[in-house]
Tab-separated table of C-alpha atoms in Angstrom:
chain	number	residue	atom	x	y	z
A	1	THR	CA	36.110	25.490	64.796
A	2	GLN	CA	33.474	27.172	62.631
A	3	LYS	CA	34.303	24.910	59.707
A	4	SER	CA	33.498	21.865	61.836
A	5	SER	CA	30.119	23.388	62.860
A	6	VAL	CA	29.164	23.993	59.230
A	7	LEU	CA	30.172	20.441	58.353
A	8	LYS	CA	28.049	19.047	61.165
A	9	LEU	CA	25.056	21.148	59.942
A	10	LEU	CA	25.467	19.862	56.351
A	11	GLN	CA	25.648	16.322	57.762
A	12	ILE	CA	22.457	16.765	59.680
A	13	SER	CA	20.745	18.413	56.693
A	14	TYR	CA	21.637	15.596	54.285
A	15	ARG	CA	20.535	13.107	56.915
A	16	LEU	CA	17.126	14.694	57.283
A	17	ILE	CA	16.608	15.137	53.533
A	18	ASP	CA	17.608	11.479	52.971
A	19	SER	CA	15.083	10.336	55.603
A	20	TRP	CA	12.311	12.473	54.136
A	21	GLU	CA	12.945	11.512	50.507
A	22	VAL	CA	13.729	7.900	50.999
A	23	PRO	CA	12.730	6.728	54.483
A	24	SER	CA	13.033	3.060	53.649
A	25	LYS	CA	16.560	3.591	52.356
A	26	PHE	CA	17.450	5.666	55.459
A	27	LEU	CA	16.174	2.970	57.779
A	28	GLY	CA	17.688	0.176	55.679
A	29	ASN	CA	21.225	1.718	55.769
A	30	PRO	CA	22.348	2.252	59.342
A	31	ASN	CA	25.861	2.835	58.067
A	32	GLN	CA	24.778	6.087	56.408
A	33	ILE	CA	23.787	7.537	59.869
A	34	SER	CA	27.291	7.016	61.336
A	35	GLU	CA	28.935	8.357	58.121
């Protein structure tokens, strides 16, 4: 559904922002990637 697509986009956006702002935290928390 469209809602699912938007949610997926938000997830990817947060993931990218997190990796840019705190790369060490992103790499140190593999659980965040799956969540």
